Amino acid sequence: MSSFGFGLGAGLRALTAARLGLQIAGNNVANANTPGYSRQRIELVAADPFAIARGFQIGSGVDVAGITRLVDSGLEGRLRLQMGLSGAAEVDQSRYAEIEGVLGEPDNGLSSSLAGFFGSIGSLQTDPADRSLRGGVVQAGTQLAQGLNLLSNRFSELANSTFNQVSGLVRQVNQHAQAIAALNTQITSIEANGSQANDLRDAREQHIKAISSLMDTRVLERNTGSTDLLVGGHLLVSGDHVSALSVTRDTSNHTAITASNNASITLQSGQIAALLQGESTDVPQLQDRMNRLAHNLILEVNRLQTTGVPAGGPFSTLTSFYGSADSNNNGTRGDELLSQGGFQFPVQNGDLYVTVSNKETGAMERTRIHVDPSAMTLNDFASALNNVNHVSASVDPMGRLRVNSDPGYGFDFSPRLDTNPDGFGSFGGANPTIGSTHSGPFDLSGQTFPVSFTMTTGTASSPTVTNVTLNASSFANTGAVTTDELVSAINSSLGSTDTAANIGGNLVIRSSQGGASSQLQLANVGAGTVLGALGLSTAATTGQDVGVTVQVEGSYSGSNNGNLVFRPSTDGQIGVTPNMNVDVFDENGRHVTTVNVGAGYNPGDPIDLGNGVSVRFGPGQVSATAGNVFSLDVLSNSDTSDVLVALGMNSFFHGTDASDISVNPDISTNPDLFAAGTGPAVGDASNLARMMGLRSTQLSGLDANTVEGFYTNFVGDVGFKSAAATSTLQSQDQLLSQLQSERDSVSGINLDEEMVDVTRYQQSYDAAARFISVVQQVTNTLINIGSTA
Amino acid sequence: MSLRITQGHLYAVALNDIRNGLGRYTALQHEVATGRRVNLPSDDPAAALRIIPLTNDIRNLDQFSSNVSMARETLDAGASSLEDGSSLMQRIREITVQAANGTLNTDDRHNLGIEVDQLLNQLISIGNSKRGDRYLFGGTASNTAPFTLVSSGNSSRVVYNGNHQSLTVEVAPGLQTALNLPGDSIFQKHSRGDTTFSGGNTGAQPTNHGDTGIGFQNLTVGFNGLHTDAPSTVTAGNGQTTALGPLAYTFTTTPPTLQIGTGAPVPLPANDTDFDTGDGRTINLTVTGPAVPATGTFTSKAGLSTDGGRTVTDVSDFTNTSVVVRNGDDQTVLDVDVRALGRTGQELVKYSGTFDAFTTLITVRDLLRNDQNLPIEEVQSRLSGMLPEVDQAHTGVLDGLRELGFRSSSMDTLTSRVASLKIASQQSLSLVQDADLSQVILQLQQQDMAYTAALQVSAKVIQTSLAGYLR
């Protein structure tokens, strides 16, 4: 068919197409800066042709096939993923930047407080009695404690702020999810008519991307045009339905994201995932390291402080800061095992050495208390202390240990050397003594109990004979009778006058009368052999007007606790008798050394025993026959049980980690309680030397680092992580912008292109209009043929 | 297909470039402003690991240098006390020389004795020198006076109450120095040599072992009664006795006499009568009559004492080579060989190699006072004998002075050593921490140019669009 109408139809279509094209180009230009806008393009096709004469077909103009969005859906997926990674990197970077700010290194952080603390101890070394320097140690300690508190608080805040941050972000996620669901409905209804909801799809994509930067998403497109959104395996949006997320705290008080069915959601990427990771892992790890630092610092400083001696000398009274908990809930504290006393620093299986000294003479007596936390209660420990001469101990209703000494006496727990180790006078003392030639235990299984021996004391002119009877019931095992059992059995038989004692494992019996005329002789009763079994001589021995003095000096530098036993090699006079030696044995009976004290030795001269210990022997008679012996404790650690630290017996730091470390307020108010020395001398700075040694000690609790080294590594690690987070952020941002430019190159607007399109469609419109006008003229010409002819 | 460049892309790229440029610009500007390359650990974590220990090192070294100056002050305080001590000993020497040689009368000597007594008190107060509240010469027992004068009976001596521990302080990494010298090592010396007895002619001999006395002591050999081997009719009289040891006796019955040794027989009964032993010694006895056996040997016991009779050691066995005489005042012992002992009297015991400045002064003072009423010649000769002792005491003080002075001057060396260590640490710190300013400023200029260029180019590119040309 052929008619005049044909041209007008094609022209009209061309005009419409050109106008649409112009409109789309205009819309593109208008949205050049709209975020998420995807470039739209008109799709033109040639309209269906129709047949004219002779089988020719002729086109009927142009048809608008549709308006399409230029979107690469694979690229959009990658972009969403990358937004999650970038979001996470951004959170990580800002967190580490904040932590670095909190640390304030390398200038004003904790490193200067740590150095200041050790520096103040170094200053005090110059004058241990100076109160203002002592105040300096307290101040530096307080500053250090507060520095740790501050760090701990800031880390906690960092972790605690996560909940609010995540709550806000999850609210955003839910809002976006609602918007997506609403858009799904609109898009489905619009696209049901076959048209394309391009701008709505762009809007929906924007919401999906907003969620993607917060958490990892998966997008499932349905063929209705609606989109389902999965976050962390949870179907957040399903068509027009939203299953909103909520924020809760889990059992370990960490922030958790739960779906409506209370299922917890695990996220891999996005800002929220990074925040949760920070709260549950990164910040706690840093906090944990700070706490370890504080914990070990408290432990080590307190170990030294509690085994030191304050400026005022040994204590007359001392109450523990911490008490035993009532863990068995029977209403009384102190009857729990030390292992169950709820102490922040656990009591170990070890020994505590208690030193009681006479404040007038300085004479000291040391007692070893074995502490087994799984067999000993605080009450047991108090009664063990109570058994020490001149010391009383009790547990108060708060479960705290209170220790007092008798007037004129003081107690402490220091490892110092006993400067006068022969306090009992069993090494050439003024009173005659007879000691066993070997240390216990003693085999008395061959004896017929009760077994007796006599003891002749007094003077030759007026002797006193005492009978000593030993019963089998006094001994747990007659085949291995301990020295302590013998001492108590003999002392109970002797009454209060003459005395038996345990001197370094040896049994020693001493007459109560001294002086050159005093005597002591032991004899078996009948055909008894008990004295032989005990290694006690039956020879008579005499006392002397002035006993041999033994003085010890120095400070023990060995690494183990030990006990040295000294015996003369023969009978004789110090400094006079030729070839007279003193043999030194260790606590296991092994021979350590031999020193000459006979002719050639000037009485009173120091003899070096090694490990920083020297001994001086005064003049006088000593006897190997009478079993002369004395013992000397050499201690490197006078509290291997940590019971003093656990109880807080004049400890320097209170608390257990970075959050609660503080300086003992008693020491703050009275800096004289700070233990600069290990002995009673006011200028003694030996404990300060130990504390300075702590500075370079590699602590096993700090992965074999020093305190300062551990902290330096900590700062270094934060620096490395922060630097890594920054570089991760940069590279993720770069990837993101690369993907964005790829997206731009597909979906973005190029104004030049659009201007070209505008020009093209304008020209196309012009041409179509001109075509219509031509058709009109042609038609006119045709119509006017008749009228003019 | 070539990449489509869109306006959005152009803007984004331009913005990103400008932002990066500005970021680098700011970082460099911060480096220049602080002069430091590392302002946060993340700027260079490896450097931060070095910076913190180095900063601590510098703080430590500051601590050390304050310790050094404090140590110096303390050492100088001790040295200046000992300088006073040295001039004091100089004066003692002058007095001793004057009194030993000069023709001084008793009053002059007595006045000098008073001066020496004052000097003694001064020397004690020098030994008790304090810095602040702390005694300098008492070891770590710094709150009790190290030296106190103890008088008992007619003897006085100065005892040391301090200990032998050092007040040590760390003055350089790993280097401890003692701030003090225990006072007894300055004023008392113990490198013991032989013991000598002089002046008494009692026959007592030193054994040269086991003695613990210091400087000088007087060994008083007194008569301590008769041993149990004396005849039953013979008891000690109340008069003076000089003869000690075994004495042979002979009784005669007609007339009743008693002869001791080779002395003249004395008629009996005799009451508090001096018996001559025939060798210049006498023994005062009360004898009621002859006894059986008529001849034999009895022992006149000796009493040995080094503390003026307070503690007396009884000697009845005159074959003993080792009698221990203990001093009740200071618990020192003197080992005496009594085999030749035969006469009462006093021995001046000198413990060579040991000295005690205080005892020396006390001895000089007592000789000047001459309470024992010794003859002038004896006093002068004993004073001459004291001269080496005075010199030795002086040397002791000078030794202490030299030791303290040496330590003090080594503090000078340490001051510069600590200072140079500090400079070294500061240099290392600077290398790690500080920005290389010339390099950074150069970079800053480059960055400046790059930034300006980026701005200009961006401005150009952004402006350009086809829209601007279609009219």
Coordinates of N, CA, C and O in Angstrom, one line a residue, chain B residues 99-225:
Chain B
A99 N 108.1 17.3 122.9 CA 108.1 16.7 124.2 C 109.2 15.6 124.3 O 109.7 15.4 125.4
A100 N 109.5 15.0 123.2 CA 110.5 13.9 123.3 C 111.9 14.5 123.4 O 112.8 13.9 124.0
N101 N 112.2 15.6 122.7 CA 113.5 16.2 122.7 C 113.7 17.4 123.6 O 114.7 17.6 124.2
G102 N 112.7 18.2 123.8 CA 112.8 19.5 124.4 C 113.1 19.3 125.9 O 112.9 18.2 126.5
T103 N 113.5 20.4 126.5 CA 113.7 20.4 128.0 C 112.4 21.1 128.6 O 112.4 22.2 129.1
L104 N 111.4 20.3 128.5 CA 110.1 20.8 129.0 C 109.9 20.4 130.5 O 110.4 19.3 130.8
N105 N 109.3 21.2 131.2 CA 109.0 20.8 132.6 C 107.7 20.1 132.7 O 107.0 20.0 131.7
T106 N 107.4 19.6 133.8 CA 106.2 18.8 134.0 C 104.9 19.5 133.6 O 104.0 19.0 133.0
D107 N 104.9 20.8 134.0 CA 103.7 21.6 133.7 C 103.5 21.8 132.2 O 102.4 21.7 131.6
D108 N 104.7 22.0 131.5 CA 104.6 22.2 130.0 C 104.0 20.9 129.4 O 103.2 21.0 128.5
R109 N 104.6 19.8 129.9 CA 104.1 18.5 129.3 C 102.7 18.3 129.6 O 101.9 17.9 128.8
H110 N 102.3 18.7 130.8 CA 100.9 18.5 131.2 C 100.0 19.4 130.3 O 98.9 18.9 129.9
N111 N 100.4 20.6 130.0 CA 99.6 21.5 129.1 C 99.5 20.9 127.7 O 98.5 20.9 127.1
L112 N 100.7 20.3 127.3 CA 100.6 19.7 126.0 C 99.7 18.5 126.0 O 98.9 18.2 125.0
G113 N 99.7 17.8 127.2 CA 98.7 16.7 127.3 C 97.3 17.2 127.2 O 96.5 16.5 126.6
I114 N 97.0 18.3 127.7 CA 95.6 18.9 127.6 C 95.3 19.2 126.1 O 94.2 18.8 125.6
E115 N 96.3 19.7 125.4 CA 96.1 20.0 124.0 C 95.9 18.7 123.2 O 94.9 18.6 122.4
V116 N 96.7 17.7 123.5 CA 96.5 16.4 122.8 C 95.1 15.8 123.1 O 94.4 15.3 122.2
D117 N 94.6 16.0 124.4 CA 93.3 15.5 124.7 C 92.3 16.2 123.8 O 91.3 15.6 123.3
Q118 N 92.4 17.6 123.7 CA 91.5 18.3 122.8 C 91.6 17.8 121.3 O 90.6 17.6 120.7
L119 N 92.8 17.6 120.9 CA 93.0 17.1 119.5 C 92.4 15.7 119.4 O 91.8 15.4 118.3
L120 N 92.5 14.9 120.4 CA 91.8 13.6 120.4 C 90.3 13.7 120.1 O 89.8 13.0 119.3
N121 N 89.7 14.6 120.9 CA 88.3 14.8 120.7 C 88.0 15.4 119.3 O 87.0 15.0 118.7
Q122 N 88.9 16.2 118.8 CA 88.7 16.7 117.4 C 88.8 15.5 116.4 O 88.0 15.5 115.5
L123 N 89.8 14.7 116.7 CA 90.0 13.5 115.7 C 88.7 12.6 115.8 O 88.3 12.1 114.7
I124 N 88.2 12.5 117.0 CA 86.9 11.7 117.1 C 85.8 12.4 116.3 O 85.1 11.7 115.5
S125 N 85.7 13.7 116.4 CA 84.6 14.3 115.7 C 84.9 14.4 114.2 O 84.0 14.3 113.4
I126 N 86.2 14.3 113.8 CA 86.5 14.1 112.4 C 86.0 12.8 111.9 O 85.4 12.6 110.8
G127 N 86.3 11.8 112.7 CA 85.8 10.4 112.4 C 84.3 10.3 112.3 O 83.7 9.5 111.7
N128 N 83.7 11.3 113.1 CA 82.2 11.3 113.1 C 81.7 12.4 112.2 O 80.6 12.8 112.4
S129 N 82.4 12.7 111.1 CA 82.0 13.8 110.2 C 80.7 13.4 109.6 O 80.4 12.2 109.3
K130 N 79.9 14.4 109.3 CA 78.6 14.1 108.7 C 78.4 14.9 107.4 O 79.0 15.9 107.3
R131 N 77.6 14.4 106.5 CA 77.2 15.2 105.4 C 75.6 15.1 105.5 O 75.1 14.0 105.4
G132 N 75.0 16.3 105.7 CA 73.6 16.2 106.0 C 73.4 15.5 107.4 O 74.1 15.8 108.3
D133 N 72.5 14.6 107.4 CA 72.3 13.8 108.6 C 73.1 12.6 108.7 O 73.0 11.8 109.6
R134 N 73.9 12.3 107.6 CA 74.6 11.0 107.5 C 76.0 11.0 107.9 O 76.8 11.9 107.4
Y135 N 76.4 10.1 108.7 CA 77.8 10.0 109.1 C 78.6 9.4 107.9 O 78.1 8.5 107.2
L136 N 79.8 10.0 107.6 CA 80.5 9.6 106.4 C 81.4 8.4 106.6 O 81.7 7.7 105.6
F137 N 81.8 8.1 107.8 CA 82.8 7.0 108.0 C 82.3 5.8 108.8 O 83.0 5.2 109.4
G138 N 80.9 5.6 108.7 CA 80.4 4.5 109.5 C 79.9 3.3 108.6 O 79.1 2.5 109.1
G139 N 80.3 3.2 107.4 CA 79.7 2.2 106.5 C 78.3 2.5 106.2 O 77.9 3.7 106.1
T140 N 77.5 1.5 106.1 CA 76.0 1.7 105.9 C 75.3 2.1 107.2 O 74.1 2.5 107.1
A141 N 75.9 1.9 108.3 CA 75.3 2.4 109.5 C 75.4 3.9 109.7 O 76.2 4.4 110.5
S142 N 74.7 4.6 108.8 CA 75.0 6.0 108.6 C 74.3 6.9 109.6 O 74.4 8.1 109.6
N143 N 73.5 6.3 110.5 CA 72.8 7.1 111.4 C 73.3 7.0 112.9 O 72.7 7.6 113.8
T144 N 74.4 6.2 113.1 CA 75.0 6.2 114.4 C 76.4 6.6 114.3 O 77.1 6.4 113.3
A145 N 76.9 7.4 115.3 CA 78.2 7.9 115.3 C 79.2 6.7 115.2 O 79.1 5.8 116.0
P146 N 80.1 6.7 114.3 CA 81.0 5.6 114.1 C 82.0 5.4 115.2 O 82.4 4.3 115.5
F147 N 82.4 6.5 115.8 CA 83.5 6.4 116.8 C 83.0 6.9 118.2 O 82.4 8.0 118.2
T148 N 83.2 6.1 119.2 CA 82.8 6.7 120.5 C 84.0 6.4 121.5 O 84.6 5.3 121.4
L149 N 84.2 7.3 122.4 CA 85.3 7.1 123.4 C 84.7 6.4 124.6 O 83.7 6.7 125.1
V150 N 85.4 5.2 124.9 CA 84.9 4.4 126.0 C 86.0 4.5 127.1 O 87.2 4.2 126.8
S151 N 85.6 4.9 128.3 CA 86.6 4.9 129.3 C 86.2 3.9 130.4 O 85.0 3.7 130.7
S152 N 87.2 3.1 130.8 CA 86.9 2.2 131.9 C 88.1 2.1 132.8 O 89.2 1.9 132.3
G153 N 87.9 2.3 134.0 CA 89.1 2.4 134.9 C 90.0 3.5 134.5 O 89.6 4.6 134.2
N154 N 91.3 3.2 134.4 CA 92.2 4.2 134.0 C 92.6 4.1 132.5 O 93.5 4.8 132.1
S155 N 91.9 3.3 131.8 CA 92.2 3.2 130.4 C 91.0 3.7 129.6 O 89.9 3.5 130.0
S156 N 91.3 4.3 128.5 CA 90.2 4.7 127.6 C 90.6 4.4 126.2 O 91.8 4.3 125.9
R157 N 89.6 4.1 125.4 CA 89.9 3.7 124.0 C 88.7 4.1 123.2 O 87.6 4.4 123.7
V158 N 88.9 4.2 121.9 CA 87.9 4.6 121.0 C 87.4 3.3 120.2 O 88.2 2.6 119.7
V159 N 86.1 3.1 120.2 CA 85.6 1.9 119.6 C 84.8 2.3 118.3 O 84.3 3.4 118.2
Y160 N 84.9 1.4 117.3 CA 84.2 1.6 116.0 C 82.9 1.0 116.0 O 82.8 -0.2 116.3
N161 N 81.8 1.7 115.8 CA 80.5 1.2 115.8 C 79.9 1.0 114.5 O 78.8 0.5 114.3
G162 N 80.7 1.3 113.4 CA 80.1 1.2 112.1 C 80.3 -0.2 111.6 O 80.6 -1.1 112.3
N163 N 80.0 -0.4 110.3 CA 80.2 -1.7 109.7 C 81.1 -1.5 108.5 O 81.7 -0.5 108.3
H164 N 81.4 -2.6 107.8 CA 82.3 -2.6 106.7 C 81.7 -2.5 105.3 O 82.3 -2.8 104.3
Q165 N 80.4 -2.3 105.3 CA 79.7 -2.2 104.1 C 79.9 -0.9 103.4 O 80.0 0.1 104.1
S166 N 79.9 -0.9 102.1 CA 80.0 0.4 101.4 C 78.7 1.0 101.0 O 77.8 0.2 100.7
L167 N 78.6 2.3 101.0 CA 77.5 3.0 100.4 C 77.8 3.1 98.9 O 78.6 3.9 98.5
T168 N 77.2 2.2 98.1 CA 77.6 2.2 96.7 C 76.5 2.9 95.9 O 75.3 2.8 96.2
V169 N 76.9 3.5 94.8 CA 75.9 4.1 93.9 C 76.4 3.9 92.5 O 77.6 3.8 92.3
E170 N 75.4 3.7 91.6 CA 75.8 3.4 90.2 C 76.1 4.8 89.6 O 75.2 5.7 89.5
V171 N 77.3 4.9 89.1 CA 77.7 6.2 88.5 C 77.8 6.2 87.0 O 77.9 7.2 86.3
A172 N 77.9 5.0 86.4 CA 77.9 4.8 85.0 C 77.3 3.4 84.7 O 77.2 2.6 85.7
P173 N 76.9 3.2 83.5 CA 76.3 1.9 83.3 C 77.1 0.7 83.8 O 78.3 0.5 83.3
G174 N 76.6 0.0 84.8 CA 77.3 -1.2 85.3 C 78.5 -0.8 86.2 O 79.2 -1.7 86.6
L175 N 78.7 0.4 86.5 CA 79.8 0.8 87.4 C 79.4 1.4 88.7 O 78.7 2.4 88.7
Q176 N 79.7 0.6 89.7 CA 79.3 1.1 91.1 C 80.5 1.7 91.7 O 81.6 1.3 91.5
T177 N 80.3 2.8 92.5 CA 81.4 3.4 93.2 C 81.0 3.5 94.7 O 79.8 3.7 94.9
A178 N 81.9 3.3 95.6 CA 81.6 3.5 97.0 C 81.8 4.9 97.4 O 82.8 5.6 97.0
L179 N 80.8 5.5 98.1 CA 80.8 6.9 98.5 C 81.6 7.1 99.7 O 81.9 8.2 100.1
N180 N 81.9 6.0 100.4 CA 82.5 6.1 101.7 C 83.7 5.2 101.9 O 83.8 4.2 101.2
L181 N 84.5 5.4 102.9 CA 85.5 4.5 103.4 C 85.1 4.1 104.8 O 84.8 5.0 105.6
P182 N 85.0 2.9 105.1 CA 84.7 2.5 106.5 C 85.7 3.2 107.4 O 86.9 3.1 107.1
G183 N 85.3 3.9 108.5 CA 86.2 4.6 109.3 C 87.4 3.8 109.9 O 88.5 4.3 110.0
D184 N 87.1 2.6 110.2 CA 88.2 1.8 110.9 C 89.3 1.5 109.9 O 90.4 1.2 110.3
S185 N 89.0 1.6 108.6 CA 90.1 1.4 107.6 C 91.0 2.6 107.5 O 92.1 2.5 107.0
I186 N 90.5 3.8 108.0 CA 91.3 5.0 107.9 C 92.1 5.1 109.2 O 93.3 5.4 109.2
F187 N 91.4 5.0 110.3 CA 92.0 5.3 111.6 C 92.6 4.1 112.3 O 93.3 4.2 113.3
Q188 N 92.3 2.9 111.8 CA 92.8 1.7 112.4 C 93.2 0.7 111.3 O 92.5 0.6 110.3
K189 N 94.4 0.1 111.4 CA 94.9 -0.8 110.4 C 95.1 -2.2 110.9 O 95.5 -2.3 112.1
H190 N 95.0 -3.1 110.0 CA 95.0 -4.5 110.5 C 96.0 -5.4 109.8 O 95.9 -6.6 109.8
S191 N 96.9 -4.8 109.0 CA 97.9 -5.7 108.3 C 98.9 -6.2 109.3 O 100.0 -5.6 109.4
R192 N 98.6 -7.2 110.1 CA 99.3 -7.6 111.3 C 100.7 -8.1 111.0 O 100.9 -8.9 110.1
G193 N 101.6 -7.7 111.8 CA 103.0 -8.2 111.7 C 103.3 -8.8 113.1 O 102.4 -9.4 113.8
D194 N 104.6 -8.7 113.5 CA 105.0 -9.3 114.8 C 104.5 -8.4 115.9 O 104.4 -7.2 115.8
T195 N 104.3 -9.0 117.1 CA 104.0 -8.3 118.3 C 105.3 -8.2 119.1 O 106.0 -9.1 119.2
T196 N 105.5 -7.0 119.6 CA 106.7 -6.8 120.4 C 106.4 -6.3 121.8 O 105.4 -5.6 121.9
F197 N 107.2 -6.7 122.8 CA 107.0 -6.3 124.1 C 108.2 -5.4 124.4 O 109.4 -5.7 124.0
S198 N 108.0 -4.3 125.1 CA 109.2 -3.5 125.4 C 109.0 -2.8 126.8 O 107.9 -2.5 127.2
G199 N 110.2 -2.6 127.4 CA 110.2 -1.7 128.6 C 110.1 -2.4 129.9 O 110.6 -1.9 130.9
G200 N 109.4 -3.6 130.0 CA 109.1 -4.1 131.3 C 110.1 -5.0 132.0 O 110.1 -5.1 133.2
N201 N 110.8 -5.7 131.2 CA 111.8 -6.7 131.7 C 111.1 -7.7 132.6 O 111.7 -8.2 133.5
T202 N 109.8 -8.0 132.3 CA 109.2 -9.0 133.2 C 109.5 -10.4 132.7 O 109.3 -11.4 133.4
G203 N 110.0 -10.5 131.5 CA 110.4 -11.9 131.0 C 109.2 -12.4 130.1 O 109.4 -13.5 129.5
A204 N 108.1 -11.7 130.1 CA 107.0 -12.2 129.2 C 107.4 -12.0 127.7 O 108.1 -11.1 127.4
Q205 N 107.1 -13.0 126.9 CA 107.5 -13.0 125.5 C 106.2 -13.1 124.6 O 105.3 -13.8 124.9
P206 N 106.3 -12.4 123.5 CA 105.1 -12.5 122.6 C 105.2 -13.8 121.8 O 106.3 -14.4 121.7
T207 N 104.1 -14.3 121.4 CA 104.1 -15.6 120.6 C 104.0 -15.3 119.1 O 104.2 -16.2 118.3
N208 N 103.5 -14.1 118.8 CA 103.3 -13.7 117.4 C 102.2 -14.5 116.6 O 102.4 -14.7 115.4
H209 N 101.3 -15.0 117.3 CA 100.1 -15.5 116.6 C 98.9 -15.4 117.5 O 99.0 -15.4 118.7
G210 N 97.8 -15.3 116.8 CA 96.5 -15.2 117.5 C 96.2 -13.9 118.1 O 95.1 -13.8 118.8
D211 N 97.1 -12.9 118.1 CA 96.8 -11.7 118.7 C 95.8 -10.9 117.9 O 95.8 -10.9 116.7
T212 N 95.0 -10.1 118.6 CA 94.0 -9.3 117.9 C 94.0 -7.9 118.3 O 93.2 -7.1 117.8
G213 N 95.0 -7.5 119.2 CA 95.0 -6.1 119.6 C 95.4 -5.2 118.4 O 96.0 -5.7 117.4
I214 N 95.2 -3.9 118.6 CA 95.5 -3.0 117.6 C 96.3 -1.9 118.2 O 96.0 -1.4 119.3
G215 N 97.4 -1.5 117.5 CA 98.2 -0.4 118.0 C 99.0 -0.8 119.3 O 99.9 -1.6 119.2
F216 N 98.7 -0.1 120.4 CA 99.4 -0.4 121.6 C 98.5 -0.9 122.7 O 97.3 -0.6 122.7
Q217 N 99.1 -1.7 123.6 CA 98.4 -2.0 124.8 C 99.5 -2.1 125.9 O 100.7 -2.3 125.6
N218 N 99.1 -1.9 127.1 CA 100.0 -2.2 128.3 C 99.7 -3.5 128.8 O 98.5 -3.8 129.2
L219 N 100.7 -4.4 128.9 CA 100.5 -5.7 129.5 C 101.0 -5.5 131.0 O 102.1 -5.3 131.2
T220 N 100.0 -5.6 131.9 CA 100.4 -5.5 133.3 C 100.6 -6.9 133.8 O 99.8 -7.8 133.7
V221 N 101.8 -7.1 134.4 CA 102.1 -8.4 135.0 C 102.1 -8.2 136.5 O 103.0 -7.5 137.0
G222 N 101.2 -8.8 137.1 CA 101.1 -8.6 138.6 C 101.3 -9.9 139.3 O 101.4 -11.0 138.7
F223 N 101.4 -9.8 140.6 CA 101.5 -10.9 141.5 C 100.1 -11.4 141.8 O 99.2 -10.6 142.2
N224 N 99.8 -12.7 141.6 CA 98.5 -13.2 141.7 C 98.3 -14.2 142.8 O 97.6 -15.2 142.7
G225 N 99.1 -14.1 143.9 CA 99.0 -15.1 145.0 C 99.9 -16.3 144.8 O 100.6 -16.4 143.8

